[in-house]
Amino acid sequence: MSAGLVPAAANGMFLADSLGGLYAHAFECADEGDLRRWLLARLRTTADPRAERYWQLLAVVNGWPASPTLAPVYPWFTTVFAKGDADHEKGLTR
């Protein structure tokens, strides 16, 4: 995101592959469509502003330090994985 990469551009499959591989490594599982669909669903769920507000309020109540907002990151990641999934469905694989 900070590098100026546009997630919906023609390199969406490359970005999805790169990010999917990193997540697969982190979760110690295969980098397959199921993982990416799961990630896409999780990103769409956590992108809800109410979820972020919940975590902010929980931090206040518990005296935890405030976390930086991830609001700008969610749409970017969601677009990358959605673009990669659409490319995969069209047969534009690695």
PDB file of N, CA and C in Angstrom, residues 1-5 76:
ATOM      1  N   MET A   1       0.828  -1.181   0.000  1.00  0.00           N
ATOM      2  CA  MET A   1       0.000   0.000   0.000  1.00  0.00           C
ATOM      3  C   MET A   1       0.874   1.248   0.000  1.00  0.00           C
ATOM      4  N   SER A   2       1.850   1.302   0.895  1.00  0.00           N
ATOM      5  CA  SER A   2       2.713   2.477   0.948  1.00  0.00           C
ATOM      6  C   SER A   2       3.632   2.565  -0.270  1.00  0.00           C
ATOM      7  N   ALA A   3       3.807   1.451  -0.976  1.00  0.00           N
ATOM      8  CA  ALA A   3       4.643   1.454  -2.181  1.00  0.00           C
ATOM      9  C   ALA A   3       3.898   2.002  -3.384  1.00  0.00           C
ATOM     10  N   GLY A   4       2.603   2.309  -3.214  1.00  0.00           N
ATOM     11  CA  GLY A   4       1.825   2.869  -4.306  1.00  0.00           C
ATOM     12  C   GLY A   4       1.259   1.836  -5.257  1.00  0.00           C
ATOM     13  N   LEU A   5       1.266   0.563  -4.857  1.00  0.00           N
ATOM     14  CA  LEU A   5       0.692  -0.469  -5.707  1.00  0.00           C
ATOM     15  C   LEU A   5      -0.821  -0.361  -5.715  1.00  0.00           C
ATOM     16  N   TRP A  76      -7.886  -2.064   0.707  1.00  0.00           N
ATOM     17  CA  TRP A  76      -6.784  -2.406  -0.175  1.00  0.00           C
ATOM     18  C   TRP A  76      -6.604  -3.928  -0.233  1.00  0.00           C
TER      19      TRP A  76
END
